[in-house]
Structure formats: C-alpha cells, structure tokens
XYZ file of C-alpha atoms in Angstrom:
565
model
C 23.895 34.058 -25.024
C 21.119 36.428 -25.981
C 20.393 37.057 -29.614
C 17.817 39.632 -30.749
C 15.670 38.546 -33.731
C 12.902 40.231 -35.723
C 9.279 40.281 -34.491
C 10.601 41.125 -31.061
C 11.450 37.440 -30.170
C 14.487 36.748 -27.972
C 16.209 33.346 -28.044
C 18.735 31.668 -25.797
C 21.185 29.177 -27.155
C 20.585 26.411 -24.530
C 23.397 24.076 -25.395
C 26.057 25.632 -23.104
C 23.421 25.787 -20.356
C 22.189 22.218 -20.743
C 25.661 20.556 -20.547
C 26.350 21.684 -17.025
C 22.809 20.758 -15.879
C 23.298 17.350 -17.524
C 26.597 16.905 -15.714
C 25.013 17.789 -12.398
C 22.506 14.866 -12.673
C 24.905 12.391 -14.293
C 27.489 12.933 -11.680
C 25.044 12.382 -8.782
C 25.288 15.870 -7.334
C 21.586 16.167 -8.062
C 19.465 13.136 -7.657
C 15.958 12.891 -9.264
C 13.378 10.920 -7.270
C 11.813 8.657 -8.303
C 14.590 7.582 -10.497
C 12.235 6.641 -13.337
C 11.933 10.346 -14.143
C 15.732 10.666 -14.961
C 14.893 9.187 -18.421
C 12.450 11.907 -19.100
C 14.929 14.512 -17.908
C 17.643 13.040 -20.095
C 15.297 13.010 -23.140
C 14.710 16.755 -22.700
C 18.327 17.768 -21.999
C 20.034 15.630 -24.591
C 17.656 16.847 -27.289
C 17.745 20.500 -26.240
C 16.471 23.279 -28.567
C 16.939 26.957 -28.589
C 14.701 28.583 -26.019
C 12.548 31.603 -26.870
C 12.654 33.627 -23.706
C 10.071 36.292 -24.764
C 6.366 36.313 -24.086
C 3.633 38.678 -25.256
C 2.070 39.078 -21.761
C 1.165 42.332 -19.872
C 2.900 41.112 -16.651
C 6.293 39.856 -15.825
C 9.947 40.884 -16.008
C 10.238 43.200 -18.923
C 13.015 42.368 -21.413
C 15.991 44.724 -20.792
C 16.235 45.944 -24.498
C 15.699 49.466 -25.773
C 15.210 50.239 -29.464
C 16.547 53.403 -31.007
C 14.038 55.208 -33.193
C 16.788 57.000 -34.935
C 19.184 54.206 -36.079
C 17.208 51.038 -35.151
C 20.034 49.907 -32.964
C 19.184 47.673 -29.951
C 20.707 48.586 -26.609
C 20.714 45.910 -23.880
C 21.652 47.005 -20.383
C 21.032 46.024 -16.781
C 19.989 49.671 -15.984
C 17.703 51.946 -17.905
C 19.898 53.638 -20.579
C 19.579 57.300 -21.259
C 20.963 57.213 -24.857
C 21.579 54.784 -27.681
C 24.795 52.888 -27.406
C 25.540 53.376 -31.086
C 24.358 56.816 -32.111
C 24.026 58.476 -28.753
C 20.464 59.404 -29.499
C 17.863 59.662 -26.745
C 14.797 58.551 -28.782
C 14.531 55.132 -27.157
C 11.624 52.776 -26.727
C 11.717 49.730 -24.385
C 10.679 46.224 -25.755
C 7.102 45.552 -24.994
C 7.629 41.885 -24.373
C 8.421 40.300 -21.014
C 10.787 37.451 -20.179
C 9.346 33.940 -20.432
C 7.726 32.857 -17.200
C 10.044 29.889 -16.875
C 13.071 32.104 -17.531
C 12.181 34.242 -14.548
C 11.264 31.155 -12.471
C 14.487 29.478 -13.343
C 16.310 32.183 -11.536
C 14.299 31.641 -8.348
C 16.834 29.540 -6.330
C 19.241 32.538 -6.117
C 17.434 35.620 -7.438
C 15.209 35.508 -4.291
C 18.373 35.470 -2.066
C 19.669 38.883 -3.263
C 21.723 37.784 -6.428
C 23.627 39.247 -8.161
C 24.707 40.733 -4.872
C 26.784 38.436 -2.590
C 24.389 38.554 0.296
C 24.477 36.587 3.552
C 21.233 34.752 2.636
C 22.705 33.777 -0.752
C 25.825 32.399 1.057
C 23.680 30.460 3.621
C 20.886 29.018 1.543
C 22.432 28.388 -1.912
C 22.588 25.525 -2.660
C 19.696 24.005 -0.851
C 18.867 20.361 -0.431
C 15.402 19.277 -1.728
C 13.316 20.737 -4.605
C 9.797 19.251 -4.536
C 7.396 19.688 -7.389
C 5.286 17.847 -9.894
C 6.626 15.703 -12.710
C 4.672 17.727 -15.205
C 7.038 20.648 -14.879
C 10.275 18.683 -14.735
C 11.543 20.369 -17.946
C 9.729 23.701 -17.644
C 10.980 24.569 -14.157
C 13.337 21.946 -12.636
C 15.627 21.818 -15.724
C 15.598 25.533 -16.066
C 16.640 26.086 -12.471
C 19.478 23.559 -12.935
C 20.538 25.309 -16.143
C 20.447 28.736 -14.579
C 21.937 27.687 -11.256
C 24.913 25.710 -12.742
C 25.635 28.546 -15.226
C 25.374 31.646 -12.995
C 26.296 30.166 -9.668
C 28.743 27.435 -10.791
C 26.877 24.651 -8.837
C 23.494 22.924 -8.863
C 20.815 24.670 -6.827
C 19.737 21.519 -4.978
C 20.987 17.993 -4.218
C 17.587 16.154 -4.574
C 14.531 16.642 -6.746
C 11.544 14.966 -5.471
C 8.684 14.739 -7.995
C 5.360 14.118 -6.073
C 2.478 12.114 -7.492
C -0.399 13.839 -9.283
C -3.590 14.015 -7.275
C -6.440 12.731 -9.418
C -10.112 11.953 -8.756
C -11.151 8.511 -7.442
C -11.405 7.151 -10.896
C -7.826 8.214 -11.725
C -8.909 11.118 -14.068
C -6.980 14.377 -13.896
C -9.071 17.041 -12.178
C -10.525 19.620 -14.453
C -13.113 22.377 -14.050
C -14.707 21.517 -17.516
C -14.897 17.770 -16.561
C -16.532 18.714 -13.208
C -14.466 16.422 -11.116
C -12.542 18.961 -9.059
C -12.156 18.205 -5.378
C -11.400 21.416 -3.438
C -9.152 20.696 -0.428
C -10.892 23.299 1.529
C -14.218 21.465 1.044
C -12.635 18.432 2.633
C -10.930 20.301 5.462
C -13.948 22.498 6.549
C -16.792 20.641 4.900
C -19.241 22.236 2.367
C -22.877 22.497 1.674
C -23.883 21.886 -2.066
C -24.718 25.680 -2.359
C -21.055 26.539 -1.414
C -19.695 24.352 -4.140
C -19.095 25.358 -7.801
C -21.915 23.684 -9.771
C -19.622 23.200 -12.786
C -16.151 22.368 -11.364
C -17.617 20.337 -8.435
C -20.427 18.631 -10.346
C -19.240 15.103 -9.695
C -18.760 15.787 -5.933
C -22.217 17.265 -5.592
C -23.662 14.216 -7.383
C -21.779 11.901 -5.097
C -22.619 13.817 -1.946
C -26.002 15.636 -2.621
C -26.255 16.637 1.168
C -22.852 18.142 1.254
C -19.379 17.077 2.310
C -18.447 16.572 6.033
C -15.411 18.208 7.497
C -12.460 15.913 7.660
C -9.888 18.325 8.943
C -6.524 19.360 7.565
C -4.628 16.639 9.471
C -6.841 13.819 7.982
C -6.411 15.184 4.436
C -2.628 15.496 4.928
C -2.395 11.961 6.263
C -4.574 10.613 3.389
C -2.265 12.160 0.764
C 0.894 11.127 2.509
C -0.438 7.492 2.929
C -0.997 7.211 -0.869
C 2.031 9.139 -2.089
C 3.780 6.101 -3.438
C 6.719 6.801 -5.708
C 5.829 6.671 -9.381
C 2.127 6.339 -8.769
C -0.677 8.904 -8.907
C -3.034 9.464 -6.002
C -6.657 8.550 -6.571
C -8.311 10.738 -4.122
C -11.487 9.264 -2.573
C -13.194 11.116 0.221
C -13.898 7.833 2.014
C -10.161 7.349 2.530
C -9.962 10.741 4.226
C -12.912 9.498 6.421
C -10.856 6.532 7.353
C -7.797 8.507 8.423
C -9.933 10.909 10.340
C -10.963 7.787 12.312
C -7.297 6.984 12.888
C -6.621 10.458 14.314
C -9.731 10.089 16.392
C -8.291 6.801 17.804
C -5.122 8.735 18.735
C -7.076 11.483 20.329
C -8.986 8.963 22.454
C -5.771 7.113 23.370
C -4.281 10.415 24.440
C -7.322 11.284 26.559
C -7.000 7.865 28.255
C -3.313 8.590 28.924
C -4.041 12.039 30.316
C -6.667 10.711 32.670
C -4.104 8.279 34.056
C -1.382 10.966 34.399
C -3.329 13.282 36.605
C -1.269 12.301 39.551
C 2.104 12.285 37.650
C 4.479 15.075 38.029
C 7.933 13.580 37.105
C 8.002 15.100 33.585
C 9.275 13.371 30.435
C 11.806 10.696 31.390
C 15.067 10.821 29.460
C 15.647 7.096 29.869
C 13.672 4.189 31.021
C 14.873 1.718 33.704
C 14.722 -1.879 32.393
C 14.660 -3.220 35.954
C 11.199 -1.890 36.632
C 9.680 -2.438 33.128
C 6.950 -4.999 32.582
C 7.122 -7.316 29.481
C 4.449 -5.108 27.760
C 6.630 -1.995 28.512
C 9.665 -3.674 27.041
C 7.745 -4.792 23.984
C 6.259 -1.324 23.138
C 9.654 0.443 23.675
C 11.283 -2.180 21.374
C 8.575 -1.727 18.773
C 8.839 2.098 19.048
C 12.505 1.928 18.313
C 11.975 -0.218 15.262
C 9.184 2.020 13.905
C 11.210 5.190 14.623
C 14.168 3.765 12.702
C 11.987 2.527 9.787
C 10.306 5.953 9.677
C 13.545 7.761 9.587
C 14.849 5.548 6.784
C 11.654 5.961 4.815
C 11.787 9.756 5.053
C 15.399 9.875 3.990
C 14.487 7.754 0.869
C 11.443 9.863 0.048
C 9.117 6.846 0.729
C 6.484 9.011 2.380
C 3.787 6.466 2.097
C 5.914 3.860 3.881
C 6.604 6.423 6.667
C 2.887 7.081 7.210
C 2.055 3.352 6.910
C 4.597 2.384 9.666
C 3.099 4.918 12.083
C -0.427 4.076 11.183
C -0.154 0.388 12.098
C 2.053 0.944 15.135
C -0.218 3.578 16.645
C -3.516 1.895 15.908
C -2.840 -1.869 16.109
C -0.104 -1.905 18.679
C -0.129 1.143 20.885
C -3.965 1.611 21.001
C -5.380 -1.877 20.461
C -2.890 -3.906 22.619
C -0.529 -1.838 24.829
C -3.224 0.334 26.406
C -5.254 -2.883 27.171
C -2.043 -4.471 28.680
C -1.364 -1.646 31.071
C -4.895 -0.889 32.414
C -4.540 -3.224 35.487
C -1.295 -1.469 36.421
C -2.672 2.043 35.980
C -5.850 1.175 37.906
C -3.516 0.030 40.641
C -5.739 -2.891 41.656
C -2.935 -4.418 43.882
C -1.727 -1.169 45.355
C 1.662 -1.375 43.678
C 2.624 2.222 43.318
C 6.040 1.654 41.870
C 4.647 -0.481 39.065
C 2.039 2.233 38.378
C 4.619 5.012 38.288
C 6.873 2.989 35.863
C 3.969 2.349 33.537
C 3.053 6.041 33.599
C 6.588 6.894 32.616
C 6.693 4.363 29.805
C 3.245 5.325 28.479
C 4.238 9.043 28.467
C 7.620 8.326 26.854
C 6.113 6.351 24.062
C 3.140 8.678 23.473
C 5.321 11.767 23.339
C 7.615 10.178 20.746
C 4.585 9.028 18.712
C 3.434 12.644 18.531
C 6.878 13.836 17.366
C 7.020 11.043 14.763
C 3.485 12.033 13.528
C 3.853 15.731 13.593
C 5.197 16.245 10.026
C 2.073 14.604 8.624
C -0.549 15.741 11.270
C 0.835 19.001 12.794
C -2.392 20.300 14.420
C -3.646 17.409 16.485
C -0.110 16.500 17.558
C 0.609 20.086 18.768
C -2.702 20.122 20.744
C -1.987 16.869 22.460
C 1.625 17.484 23.053
C 1.000 20.744 24.861
C -1.427 18.953 27.110
C 1.028 16.303 28.243
C 2.687 16.737 31.680
C 6.159 17.307 30.197
C 7.127 20.341 32.415
C 7.720 22.495 29.347
C 7.159 26.203 28.980
C 3.700 27.242 27.756
C 5.393 28.902 24.666
C 7.140 25.641 23.751
C 5.958 23.929 20.492
C 6.321 20.508 19.135
C 7.067 22.173 15.808
C 10.570 23.056 17.016
C 11.105 19.811 19.086
C 13.711 17.404 17.668
C 12.598 14.705 15.394
C 13.197 11.357 17.393
C 16.343 9.787 15.848
C 18.269 8.700 18.899
C 18.373 4.909 19.371
C 16.098 3.218 21.932
C 16.891 0.020 23.937
C 15.772 -3.210 22.282
C 14.169 -6.174 23.953
C 13.795 -8.840 21.283
C 12.845 -11.605 23.769
C 10.004 -9.521 25.156
C 8.793 -8.631 21.636
C 8.875 -12.396 20.668
C 6.993 -13.404 23.770
C 4.343 -10.727 23.374
C 3.735 -11.841 19.768
C 3.022 -15.392 21.180
C 0.642 -13.937 23.809
C -1.126 -11.814 21.212
C -1.550 -14.703 18.746
C -2.860 -16.848 21.590
C -5.447 -14.276 22.741
C -6.566 -13.781 19.091
C -6.965 -17.507 18.606
C -9.062 -17.917 21.725
C -11.255 -14.949 20.717
C -11.761 -16.571 17.274
C -12.691 -19.929 18.938
C -15.278 -18.010 20.987
C -16.804 -16.457 17.984
C -16.966 -19.746 16.066
C -18.334 -21.833 18.926
C -20.773 -19.208 20.337
C -18.890 -18.803 23.680
C -19.709 -15.253 24.835
C -16.770 -12.899 25.387
C -17.992 -12.230 28.919
C -17.920 -15.936 29.926
C -14.833 -17.023 31.950
C -13.197 -20.156 30.641
C -12.227 -22.262 33.649
C -9.308 -24.007 31.961
C -7.595 -24.294 28.590
C -5.254 -27.115 27.661
C -2.216 -26.518 25.571
C 0.329 -28.636 23.619
C 3.430 -26.660 22.986
C 7.156 -26.329 23.537
C 8.938 -24.819 26.549
C 9.445 -21.437 24.816
C 5.742 -21.018 24.229
C 4.965 -22.242 27.764
C 7.448 -19.593 29.190
C 6.012 -16.798 26.961
C 2.341 -17.585 27.963
C 3.393 -17.708 31.616
C 4.931 -14.295 31.408
C 1.878 -12.984 29.761
C -0.532 -14.780 32.057
C -1.851 -11.485 33.593
C -2.740 -10.199 30.030
C -4.222 -13.569 28.991
C -6.412 -13.889 32.072
C -7.906 -10.404 31.530
C -8.124 -10.234 27.680
C -9.009 -13.806 26.832
C -11.057 -14.447 30.079
C -9.155 -17.623 31.093
C -8.789 -18.682 34.633
C -6.229 -21.464 34.144
C -3.656 -22.622 31.547
C -2.553 -26.247 31.582
C 0.071 -27.737 29.447
C -0.385 -31.368 28.494
C 1.304 -33.820 26.065
C 0.102 -34.792 22.614
C -1.356 -38.222 23.788
C -3.521 -36.516 26.369
C -4.695 -33.973 23.850
C -5.620 -36.606 21.420
C -8.011 -38.434 23.775
C -9.916 -35.261 24.691
C -13.579 -35.109 23.351
C -16.045 -32.248 22.830
C -13.369 -29.622 22.688
C -12.809 -26.580 20.358
C -9.412 -26.743 18.707
C -7.052 -24.208 17.226
C -3.320 -23.757 16.543
C -1.517 -20.562 17.466
C 2.082 -20.202 16.252
C 2.595 -23.974 16.712
C 0.817 -24.254 20.078
C -2.255 -26.508 19.995
C -5.235 -25.064 22.047
C -8.002 -27.288 23.444
C -11.054 -25.750 25.026
C -13.624 -27.992 26.641
C -17.094 -26.794 25.540
C -19.236 -28.448 28.057
C -20.700 -25.950 30.465
C -19.509 -22.968 28.296
C -22.403 -22.814 25.832
C -26.108 -23.418 25.669
C -25.948 -26.435 23.392
C -29.546 -26.232 22.291
C -29.296 -22.532 21.318
C -26.010 -23.153 19.545
C -27.396 -26.162 17.613
C -30.376 -24.051 16.498
C -27.995 -21.208 15.372
C -25.788 -23.562 13.402
C -28.780 -25.321 11.787
C -30.130 -21.863 10.623
C -26.805 -20.861 9.175
C -26.459 -24.292 7.571
C -29.879 -23.865 5.923
C -28.875 -20.523 4.609
C -25.644 -21.802 3.107
C -27.562 -24.849 1.592
C -29.904 -22.291 -0.118
C -26.925 -20.257 -1.374
C -25.307 -23.417 -2.803
C -28.584 -24.476 -4.538
C -28.999 -21.016 -6.114
C -25.491 -20.788 -7.493
C -25.577 -24.442 -8.613
C -28.741 -23.770 -10.578
C -27.148 -20.868 -12.177
C -24.107 -22.815 -13.269
C -26.202 -25.755 -14.486
C -27.890 -23.359 -16.955
C -26.023 -23.950 -20.181
C -27.221 -20.669 -21.678
C -25.755 -18.710 -18.741
C -22.407 -20.523 -18.843
C -22.218 -20.073 -22.720
C -23.241 -16.303 -22.837
C -21.839 -14.863 -19.588
C -18.334 -13.437 -19.579
C -15.665 -15.861 -18.417
C -14.865 -13.629 -15.375
C -18.519 -13.791 -14.196
C -18.638 -17.531 -14.499
C -15.388 -17.872 -12.670
C -16.595 -15.785 -9.949
C -19.784 -17.829 -9.471
C -17.627 -20.974 -9.247
C -15.426 -19.238 -6.653
C -18.554 -18.450 -4.719
C -19.796 -22.093 -4.606
C -16.281 -23.323 -3.617
C -16.285 -20.892 -0.603
C -19.957 -21.873 0.229
C -19.011 -25.548 0.309
C -15.978 -24.939 2.597
C -18.240 -23.036 5.012
C -20.877 -25.750 4.690
C -18.344 -28.460 5.640
C -17.099 -26.437 8.725
C -20.632 -25.815 9.866
C -21.612 -29.524 9.501
C -18.561 -30.548 11.537
C -19.305 -28.057 14.351
C -22.909 -29.106 14.363
C -21.980 -32.925 14.654
C -19.615 -32.038 17.637
C -22.325 -30.136 19.410
C -24.902 -32.867 18.821
C -22.363 -35.378 20.297
C -21.861 -33.070 23.244
C -25.592 -32.800 23.857
C -25.906 -36.640 23.929
C -22.881 -37.191 26.229
C-alpha cells in the first residue's frame, strides 16, 4: 500500500481502501445524516485520488522509514531497526516527516482502543454507533475513518454519521477572527465585560453590546443550539435567542419552586403508576400529553431531529405544564374544600409529570435538571444523579377524551379572555352569566371543566340556549370557540362612558394613520419611484388599518346603543 517516492513524500493508493468504505455506505451499514451529504461523500469516494500521507510538520506520528546512508535503501518497520535490511549497515537516519494529520486521525476509532493488540476495549467498543462531526470534514476525517476501519478491522467503525450544522453569526456569516464576528461560548455562558473580549475577534459583539454581555448560562446556550439544529441548515446564532431560552429555563425553575412548596407535606416518593380512579380531568390530560410528548421526543432523537426534540419539550413545558396545568391544580393543592385525597393525588401526578419532564430535558439542559431533580421528594440516595437515571421510554396511559375536553375548555377560556380585552371588561370583574350555543359534546366538556372555567375565566354561571334565543339577544359581546357560540351581556360589566371615550380615542388614531398612508399612496412620485415591495407594504398597512377601523366602529356603535338602552 505504501510507496516511497523522492522528496520524502509518501503516498497511499486509496482505491482498495475506498471500495470497502463505499460499500459500507451503499449497503446501509453506515448511514449519513442528513442524507443530502451522501452525494458529497459519493463524489469524494468515487473520484478518489492517491493520498499523500506525509507532512512537513514538527509534531505528529513520525513516518516509520529509515534511510541507509551507505546504500540509500529505505527500511520500513514497526519497530526501530538497528541495521539496514539490505546491506546490514548501521548508518541509518529516520525520515524527518510525520504522517498526515488525517492519516493518524483516521485510525482513531480503533487505535485508541489498543489496536493492533486484541484488547477487551477494542472488542467491546468497536464498532460504535454514532459519529458526530461537522460536514466540512466529511472527506478529511469521516471518509478516512471509514477507509481505515473497513480495511484494518474488516467492518465500518460506526453505524451512523451525524453531520451537525455549522454555527454562524446572526447574519449567517462564518465566524472568523479577521472578520471580527466571533462569538465565544464562554462569553455567553459566564458573561463578559468589553475589556475581557478580544478587540479584534469580538469586534462585532463589542459593537452590538458596548456595556458587555450578560451571563446566559450553559443550559440556555445548549438549549438554543439544540433548538436551531435543524438538519441541513446552519445555525445563525443570535444572543437574543439565548436570552429567550434562559427565560424558558427560568419558567421551569419557578414552576419547580411552586411544586416544591406544595410538596412540603408529601412523603410518598415517586409513584410508579397513577390511579385513574382518583385523577381529575386535568391530571388525565397532562399525563396523556406527557405520553405523547415523550414518544415524539424519543422518535425525534432516534431520527437525529434534535430541533424537533427540543421544540416538543419547549412547548409542552411552557404552554401546557406551566401555563395551564399549574393553574388548573391550584385549588386542589390549596385544599380549599378540605379534600385531602384529591390533594394527595394531585401531588402525585404533579411530581410524576415534573420528574419525567426533567429526565426528558436533561440531555439538553443537564445542570438545572440535576439541581431540581435532587430537590424533589423522590426518596433517592443523596449520591443519586439524574445523569444515570433512565431516559423515559416506557408507555404512559392515554386519556384521549380528557385531552379533547380540556382543549375545548382552554379554547373557551382563551375566547372569554379575548372578549374581555376587546370590550374593556377587566380581568378581575366576575361575569355573572355567559350564554352558549353548542352541541352536547361541548356542553359536557365545559361542564367537566367548570371548576377551571369559573376560576380562570371569572364566570359564575354557564347557560346553554338554542340559536333562536341567541339571535334575539342585544348588547352582547360575541365570539366562537371551536364551534361553540359565546354571548356575554355587557350591561353592568363595563363603564360605558369610559369605554366609549377609549374607543373614540383609538378610532381617531386609526383615522390619522389611514390618512397618513393614503396621502403617501396618492403621491404619484412616491408610487413611481419607491421599490415595489415598499409600495406593497404600505398598501398592506392601509388594509389592516381599515379592518381595525371597521371593528372599532362596530364596537363603538354597540356601546352607544347600550348607553341609550
């Protein structure tokens, strides 16, 4: 395989090496993810060239070749020779060059495990499963490891090659010291004053943050990179994104503090199973959703869709566990009615769900999840760590009816809150009665969720009526929620004079905005000279203003009629 050439250059005939490496990928024994990079791999391997394995460097694996100063013969050996293999002379000089960096690196999957000796480590860890690296060294390293592994070991060194996205700056440019757009991860993790940054490499960052960069923490940075690690796309790293995911982790921290405060009298440990008999509709819903999210997360991980894995957990934790479930269970935890059994069951469900959330999140955010997990009343040893806890893959019970009914309840509460905002009904004002037109399924769902609706939507009474009765109602705010019509009588709920004044003020502002944009569009010079995109944007503005104007006028008319009734 190795051929000595003049000028101290050593070449490898790569064709016999390449064939086995090509077969490993073509047969599916080694899969390249994302699949789009297989074309690049094929281009390299099917157009292979001889490989110069010598480098003129002062460090590295020195080439095992000795030159005889007496007969010019080259002796190649695994051990240091004492004499020339041709003339038996002892006047030898070793080649000054070293093996090419990628030649040495290509041996890594097995040379680090004791090869060429048949060690226990080599037997256990070769081949491995996943090789993760950047696409820019697909040929330089990945292909070389495949060539070396299939040639020397007889099988591919790994079953999957995951090529991660390139992290670029927020404008999509590759980070470079000379460009000055380098973002040091340590600056994001620990924060940095301008004096602590490199004035050349971090020039853009200093310009953007002249007072320094705030600490985001390692977990927030890891979550940010995972969230944007979509296959086949580079990551445009914006510090504001890291700030957003730090807020997410802060949300998890506060939710965990709420849980711990309401588990102070709990000593039952982590439940292995949950009893459906004692579960509320909210408990069933959150367990059902946890099962769906855990399954989707597992699938995303197996398919190397790490951004989808992070996205599933982000929305479930923030928008379902924190925003809704915690609000649903507060009355039960506060035990207003003295129902100890209901409180205990809610505590069990809350702990069960939170503990699994932490295990699901741990690969992305290891530090905060470890800290919270150790604080939970799980009856574990103080030396236990979430790091060695099993990733949750066991199936959970499903409650599709509860999930469907809770979705109806949430949509209803959201619609009522929207009506309050549009009509000026304060969130603290109790609405005595709401009239609804809907089918039996909606009626049943809202009845099951009555305790949540009364508290979160501030409604004292729900009354179902038929369509004819609804059509005759006057001075009501109207909305539709998943097919259910909502009618809220406004009389007595709002200060009509104040609301009329507020709407007239908003209407005046909208009228001014419409007049300003209309004047701009009526200017022939502007329309003729401005870019088409700018003109189109102004026309979109005026359309949006006119829709808002129409809604405000309609609301104002209804309020004026209410004032005169």
